[in-house]
Coordinates of C-alpha atoms and ligand atoms in Angstrom, one line a residue:
M863 CA 18.6 7.3 -28.5
T864 CA 18.2 4.0 -26.7
D865 CA 16.4 1.5 -28.8
T866 CA 16.7 -1.7 -26.8
L867 CA 15.8 -2.3 -23.2
R868 CA 16.5 -5.6 -21.4
I869 CA 14.8 -5.9 -18.0
R870 CA 14.0 -8.7 -15.6
R871 CA 10.7 -10.2 -16.6
P872 CA 7.9 -8.1 -15.0
D873 CA 5.1 -9.2 -12.7
D874 CA 1.7 -7.7 -12.3
W875 CA 0.8 -7.0 -8.6
H876 CA -2.9 -6.5 -9.2
L877 CA -4.8 -8.4 -11.9
H878 CA -8.4 -9.5 -12.7
L879 CA -8.5 -12.7 -14.6
R880 CA -12.2 -13.6 -14.0
D881 CA -13.3 -17.2 -14.7
G882 CA -14.5 -19.5 -17.5
D883 CA -14.5 -18.2 -21.0
M884 CA -13.3 -14.8 -20.0
L885 CA -10.4 -16.3 -18.1
R886 CA -9.4 -18.4 -21.1
A887 CA -9.5 -15.3 -23.3
V888 CA -7.5 -12.9 -21.1
L889 CA -5.0 -15.1 -19.4
P890 CA -2.7 -15.5 -22.5
E891 CA -2.6 -11.7 -22.8
T892 CA -0.9 -11.5 -19.3
A893 CA 1.1 -14.7 -19.5
R894 CA 2.8 -13.5 -22.7
H895 CA 4.8 -10.9 -20.9
F896 CA 4.4 -11.4 -17.1
A897 CA 5.9 -14.1 -15.0
R898 CA 3.6 -13.8 -12.0
A899 CA 0.5 -11.8 -11.0
I900 CA -1.5 -11.2 -7.9
I901 CA -4.9 -12.5 -8.8
M902 CA -7.9 -10.5 -7.5
P903 CA -10.5 -12.6 -5.7
N904 CA -13.7 -10.6 -6.7
L905 CA -15.4 -13.4 -8.6
V906 CA -19.1 -14.1 -8.2
P907 CA -19.2 -15.6 -5.6
P908 CA -15.8 -14.3 -4.3
V909 CA -12.7 -16.3 -3.5
I910 CA -13.1 -16.4 0.3
T911 CA -11.5 -19.5 1.7
G912 CA -8.2 -21.3 1.1
A913 CA -10.2 -24.0 -0.6
D914 CA -11.8 -21.5 -2.9
A915 CA -8.4 -20.1 -3.8
G916 CA -6.9 -23.6 -4.4
A917 CA -9.8 -24.4 -6.8
Y918 CA -9.4 -21.1 -8.6
R919 CA -5.7 -21.5 -8.9
D920 CA -6.3 -24.9 -10.6
R921 CA -8.7 -23.4 -13.1
I922 CA -6.1 -20.7 -13.9
L923 CA -3.3 -23.2 -14.4
A924 CA -5.6 -25.3 -16.6
A925 CA -6.4 -22.3 -18.8
L926 CA -2.7 -21.4 -19.4
P927 CA -1.3 -21.7 -22.9
V928 CA 0.8 -24.9 -23.3
G929 CA 4.3 -24.4 -22.1
S930 CA 3.6 -21.2 -20.2
K931 CA 5.4 -20.9 -16.8
F932 CA 3.1 -18.1 -15.6
Q933 CA 2.5 -18.3 -11.9
P934 CA -0.7 -17.0 -10.3
L935 CA -0.3 -15.6 -6.8
M936 CA -3.6 -16.1 -5.1
T937 CA -5.5 -13.8 -2.7
L938 CA -8.4 -14.2 -0.4
Y939 CA -11.3 -11.8 -0.3
L940 CA -11.7 -10.5 3.2
T941 CA -15.2 -10.8 4.7
E942 CA -16.5 -10.1 8.2
E943 CA -16.7 -13.9 8.6
T944 CA -13.2 -14.7 7.4
N945 CA -11.5 -17.3 9.7
P946 CA -7.9 -16.3 10.8
D947 CA -6.9 -20.0 10.9
D948 CA -8.0 -20.6 7.4
V949 CA -6.0 -17.5 6.2
A950 CA -2.9 -18.6 8.1
A951 CA -3.1 -22.1 6.8
A952 CA -3.5 -20.9 3.2
Y953 CA -0.4 -18.7 3.6
A954 CA 1.7 -21.4 5.3
S955 CA 1.0 -23.8 2.5
G956 CA 2.3 -21.3 -0.1
L957 CA -1.2 -21.0 -1.7
I958 CA -1.8 -17.3 -1.1
A959 CA 0.3 -14.2 -1.2
A960 CA -2.1 -11.6 0.2
V961 CA -5.6 -10.9 1.5
K962 CA -7.7 -8.3 -0.3
L963 CA -9.8 -5.8 1.6
Y964 CA -12.7 -4.3 -0.3
P965 CA -14.9 -1.8 1.6
A966 CA -18.4 -3.2 1.0
G967 CA -19.9 -1.7 -2.2
A968 CA -16.7 0.1 -3.3
T969 CA -16.3 -1.5 -6.7
T970 CA -17.2 -4.3 -9.1
N971 CA -18.3 -7.4 -7.1
S972 CA -17.6 -6.0 -3.7
A973 CA -20.9 -6.6 -2.0
S974 CA -19.4 -9.1 0.4
G975 CA -16.7 -6.7 1.5
V976 CA -16.1 -5.2 4.9
A977 CA -18.5 -2.7 6.4
N978 CA -17.5 -3.0 10.1
F979 CA -13.7 -3.0 10.4
D980 CA -13.8 -4.1 14.0
K981 CA -15.1 -7.5 12.8
V982 CA -11.9 -8.2 10.8
R983 CA -9.5 -7.2 13.6
P984 CA -8.6 -10.8 14.5
V985 CA -7.7 -11.6 10.9
L986 CA -5.6 -8.4 10.5
E987 CA -3.8 -9.2 13.8
R988 CA -3.0 -12.7 12.6
M989 CA -1.7 -11.3 9.3
A990 CA 0.6 -8.9 11.1
D991 CA 2.0 -11.8 13.1
I992 CA 2.7 -13.9 10.1
G993 CA 3.8 -11.2 7.7
L994 CA 1.0 -11.7 5.2
P995 CA 0.3 -8.5 3.2
L996 CA -3.1 -6.9 3.1
C997 CA -4.0 -5.4 -0.3
V998 CA -6.5 -2.5 0.1
H999 CA -9.0 -1.0 -2.2
G1000 CA -8.7 2.4 -0.8
E1001 CA -12.0 4.2 -1.2
V1002 CA -14.7 5.0 1.3
T1003 CA -18.2 4.3 0.1
D1004 CA -20.2 6.8 2.1
S1005 CA -22.8 8.4 -0.2
D1006 CA -22.0 11.9 1.1
I1007 CA -18.4 11.7 -0.1
D1008 CA -17.7 12.9 -3.6
I1009 CA -16.4 10.1 -5.8
F1010 CA -13.3 12.1 -6.6
D1011 CA -12.5 12.4 -2.8
R1012 CA -13.1 8.8 -1.8
E1013 CA -9.4 7.8 -1.8
A1014 CA -8.1 10.8 0.1
V1015 CA -10.9 10.4 2.7
F1016 CA -10.2 6.6 3.0
I1017 CA -6.6 7.4 4.0
D1018 CA -7.6 9.5 6.9
R1019 CA -10.7 7.6 8.0
V1020 CA -9.8 3.9 7.4
L1021 CA -6.2 3.2 6.3
D1022 CA -4.3 5.2 8.8
P1023 CA -6.5 4.0 11.8
I1024 CA -6.1 0.4 10.6
R1025 CA -2.4 0.7 10.4
R1026 CA -2.1 2.4 13.8
A1027 CA -4.4 -0.3 15.4
T1028 CA -2.4 -3.1 13.8
P1029 CA 1.3 -2.5 14.2
G1030 CA 3.4 -4.6 11.9
L1031 CA 0.6 -5.1 9.4
R1032 CA 2.1 -5.0 5.9
V1033 CA -0.2 -3.1 3.5
V1034 CA -0.4 -2.4 -0.2
M1035 CA -2.5 0.5 -1.1
E1036 CA -3.8 -0.6 -4.4
H1037 CA -4.2 1.4 -7.7
I1038 CA -3.5 4.7 -6.1
T1039 CA -4.9 7.7 -8.0
T1040 CA -4.1 10.8 -5.9
S1041 CA -1.2 12.9 -4.7
Q1042 CA -2.5 12.4 -1.2
A1043 CA -1.9 8.7 -1.6
V1044 CA 1.6 9.3 -2.9
D1045 CA 2.4 11.6 0.0
Y1046 CA 1.0 9.1 2.5
I1047 CA 3.1 6.3 1.2
T1048 CA 6.3 8.3 1.0
A1049 CA 5.8 9.6 4.6
H1050 CA 5.4 6.1 6.1
D1051 CA 8.2 3.8 5.2
T1052 CA 7.6 0.7 7.2
G1053 CA 5.6 -2.1 5.7
L1054 CA 3.7 0.1 3.3
G1055 CA 3.7 -0.1 -0.5
A1056 CA 1.4 1.0 -3.4
T1057 CA 0.6 -0.3 -6.8
I1058 CA 0.0 2.1 -9.7
T1059 CA -1.9 1.1 -12.8
T1060 CA -0.9 1.6 -16.4
H1061 CA -4.0 3.6 -17.2
H1062 CA -3.7 6.0 -14.2
L1063 CA -0.3 7.0 -15.6
V1064 CA -2.0 8.0 -18.8
I1065 CA -5.5 9.3 -18.3
N1066 CA -7.0 12.0 -16.2
R1067 CA -10.7 12.7 -15.6
N1068 CA -11.0 14.7 -18.8
H1069 CA -10.3 11.6 -20.8
I1070 CA -13.5 10.1 -19.3
L1071 CA -15.8 13.1 -19.7
V1072 CA -14.7 15.6 -22.3
G1073 CA -16.4 15.4 -25.7
G1074 CA -18.9 12.7 -24.6
I1075 CA -18.7 9.9 -22.1
H1076 CA -15.8 7.5 -22.8
P1077 CA -16.8 4.3 -21.0
H1078 CA -13.5 2.5 -21.7
Y1079 CA -11.7 5.0 -19.5
Y1080 CA -14.0 4.5 -16.6
C1081 CA -12.5 2.5 -13.8
L1082 CA -12.4 2.6 -10.0
P1083 CA -10.8 4.4 -8.4
V1084 CA -11.9 6.9 -11.0
A1085 CA -9.1 8.9 -12.7
K1086 CA -8.6 12.2 -11.0
R1087 CA -7.4 15.6 -12.3
E1088 CA -4.1 16.1 -14.1
T1089 CA -2.1 17.2 -11.1
H1090 CA -2.8 13.8 -9.5
R1091 CA -1.7 11.9 -12.7
L1092 CA 1.5 13.9 -12.7
A1093 CA 2.1 12.9 -9.0
L1094 CA 1.6 9.2 -10.0
V1095 CA 4.0 9.5 -12.9
S1096 CA 6.7 11.0 -10.7
A1097 CA 6.2 8.3 -8.1
A1098 CA 6.3 5.5 -10.6
T1099 CA 9.4 6.9 -12.4
S1100 CA 11.2 8.0 -9.2
G1101 CA 13.0 4.7 -8.4
D1102 CA 11.3 4.6 -5.0
A1103 CA 10.8 0.9 -4.2
R1104 CA 7.5 1.5 -2.4
F1105 CA 5.8 2.0 -5.8
F1106 CA 5.3 -0.9 -8.2
L1107 CA 3.2 -2.0 -11.1
G1108 CA -0.3 -3.4 -10.6
T1109 CA -2.1 -3.0 -13.8
D1110 CA -5.6 -3.6 -12.4
S1111 CA -6.4 -4.9 -15.9
A1112 CA -10.1 -5.6 -15.5
P1113 CA -11.9 -7.0 -18.5
H1114 CA -15.6 -6.4 -19.0
M1115 CA -17.5 -7.3 -22.2
D1116 CA -18.1 -4.3 -24.4
D1117 CA -21.8 -4.5 -24.0
A1118 CA -21.4 -4.2 -20.2
K1119 CA -19.2 -1.1 -20.6
E1120 CA -21.1 0.6 -23.4
T1121 CA -24.5 0.9 -21.7
A1122 CA -26.5 3.3 -19.5
C1123 CA -24.8 2.0 -16.4
G1124 CA -21.4 0.8 -17.5
C1125 CA -19.0 -1.4 -15.5
A1126 CA -15.8 0.0 -14.1
G1127 CA -12.5 -1.4 -15.4
C1128 CA -9.8 -0.8 -18.0
F1129 CA -8.3 -3.8 -19.9
T1130 CA -4.6 -3.2 -20.2
A1131 CA -3.0 -6.6 -20.1
T1132 CA -2.3 -6.7 -23.9
N1133 CA -0.3 -3.4 -24.3
T1134 CA 0.8 -2.5 -20.8
M1135 CA 4.6 -3.0 -21.4
S1136 CA 4.5 -0.8 -24.6
I1137 CA 2.6 1.9 -22.8
L1138 CA 4.8 1.9 -19.8
A1139 CA 8.0 2.1 -21.9
E1140 CA 6.5 5.1 -23.7
V1141 CA 5.5 6.8 -20.4
F1142 CA 8.9 6.2 -18.8
E1143 CA 10.8 7.3 -22.0
R1144 CA 8.9 10.6 -22.0
E1145 CA 10.1 11.2 -18.4
D1146 CA 13.6 10.3 -19.4
A1147 CA 13.3 7.5 -16.9
L1148 CA 13.6 4.3 -19.0
D1149 CA 16.3 3.2 -16.5
Q1150 CA 13.6 3.1 -13.8
L1151 CA 11.2 0.8 -15.7
E1152 CA 12.8 -2.4 -14.5
G1153 CA 12.5 -1.3 -10.8
F1154 CA 8.8 -0.4 -11.2
A1155 CA 7.7 -3.4 -13.2
S1156 CA 10.1 -6.1 -12.1
L1157 CA 12.0 -5.4 -8.9
H1158 CA 10.1 -3.4 -6.4
G1159 CA 7.1 -5.7 -6.3
P1160 CA 9.1 -8.9 -5.5
G1161 CA 11.0 -6.8 -2.9
F1162 CA 7.8 -5.9 -1.1
Y1163 CA 6.3 -9.4 -1.3
R1164 CA 9.7 -10.9 -0.2
L1165 CA 10.1 -13.0 -3.3
D1166 CA 13.0 -13.2 -5.7
A1167 CA 12.9 -11.2 -8.8
N1168 CA 12.4 -13.4 -11.9
D1169 CA 15.4 -15.0 -13.3
S1170 CA 14.3 -14.6 -16.9
Y1171 CA 14.4 -11.4 -18.9
L1172 CA 12.3 -9.4 -21.3
T1173 CA 13.6 -7.2 -24.1
L1174 CA 11.8 -4.2 -25.5
T1175 CA 12.8 -2.7 -28.8
R1176 CA 12.0 0.8 -30.1
G1177 CA 10.9 1.3 -33.7
A1178 CA 8.1 2.6 -35.9
A1179 CA 4.7 3.0 -34.2
V1180 CA 3.2 -0.3 -33.4
T1181 CA -0.5 -1.1 -33.4
Y1182 CA -2.4 -3.5 -31.1
P1183 CA -5.8 -5.0 -31.8
A1184 CA -8.5 -2.6 -30.6
K1185 CA -10.4 -5.6 -29.1
I1186 CA -9.8 -9.1 -28.1
T1187 CA -12.5 -11.6 -28.8
T1188 CA -14.2 -13.9 -26.3
P1189 CA -17.0 -16.4 -27.0
N1190 CA -19.4 -14.0 -25.4
G1191 CA -18.3 -10.9 -27.3
P1192 CA -15.4 -8.4 -27.6
V1193 CA -13.4 -6.8 -24.9
T1194 CA -11.8 -3.4 -25.7
V1195 CA -8.1 -3.0 -25.2
F1196 CA -7.1 0.2 -23.4
D1197 CA -6.2 3.0 -26.0
P1198 CA -3.6 5.3 -24.5
G1199 CA -4.4 7.9 -27.1
F1200 CA -0.8 8.3 -28.3
D1201 CA 1.5 6.3 -30.5
L1202 CA 3.4 3.4 -29.0
H1203 CA 7.0 2.7 -30.3
W1204 CA 8.2 0.0 -27.9
I1205 CA 7.4 -3.6 -28.4
V1206 CA 8.3 -6.7 -26.5
A1207 CA 10.6 -8.8 -28.5
P1208 CA 9.3 -12.3 -29.1
Ligands
NCD1312 C1 -12.3 -3.9 -11.0 C2 -13.1 -5.0 -11.6 O1 -13.7 -4.8 -12.7 O2 -13.1 -6.1 -11.0 N1 -12.7 -2.6 -11.6 C3 -12.0 -1.5 -11.7 O3 -12.5 -0.5 -12.2 N2 -10.7 -1.4 -11.3 C4 -12.4 -3.8 -9.6 C5 -11.4 -3.0 -8.9 O4 -10.2 -3.3 -8.8 O5 -11.8 -1.9 -8.3
ZN1313 ZN1 -8.7 -4.2 -9.4

């Protein structure tokens, strides 16, 4: 059996780092294994302008462990007031790598997101012209749509119309959770990619609800039934370059998760590479892990793959801390519910 795996250093194409004490607590967890990450802009208040992104980038760089070469790839939070010239200037200067579309009210800190898609048409057209990718949180928010159907309905009602109306727009459908999303991506091969999280490769909706409510498995988009998880595993392990890793590692303090109205988000930065290796090994697809975690993302974003490498070794089951500590309380590390045997060599 293979017991060593050397791959190009991975990147995380969807990551929440937050700010302040939380940023300082979680950033080393990502910077330990990943060379770069697409940094989500859903702070309070959100990262809307190029100036906001520049200031946030400086705070991230200042919080990095000494000697770390981790590179944050910044994004702007699309609002109905976003100025196309500001977006284009931030991209031209190399500051941002994408713009993020949150439908208003879809998830954590998305109140300033888009309600009227016509209002953002000029920004989307400019992005298509300059080749700047749009990262999409793909869920409708209409109260009459069942939460488990929100992604599939989004594809028909929002994503497909936006793509048809904006030819050339490059889109990443983020954290996909359904076979409908996998099918949509594989049926449209120009300028369309998708990120898949670590946790959606591991959990289905039973993990959240059976035997009591398990708040640390609650995230958005919410995990779906097992057939959808299997579709995600096959997409991730297929070698299809349109699918790549975006952990959506989204830390919340335990007291904000373990409460009557708990926040959405799973924190996977710490053990993602071990979990992915286990998932890929079970599919007999360890040879596809490098593509998924380290090559397909840079390909989509038109960046070079990293020139450094990461080695995973297989051995006895390894344990990770159940929580990381922050000055304001603990954050629970995602528990995959099975033993992990692969560790990243120091
Ligand atoms: C994210 C967060 O906490 O910011 N939560 C989540 O469940 N994924 C927001 C998001 O990406 O939807
Ligand atoms: Zn996210």
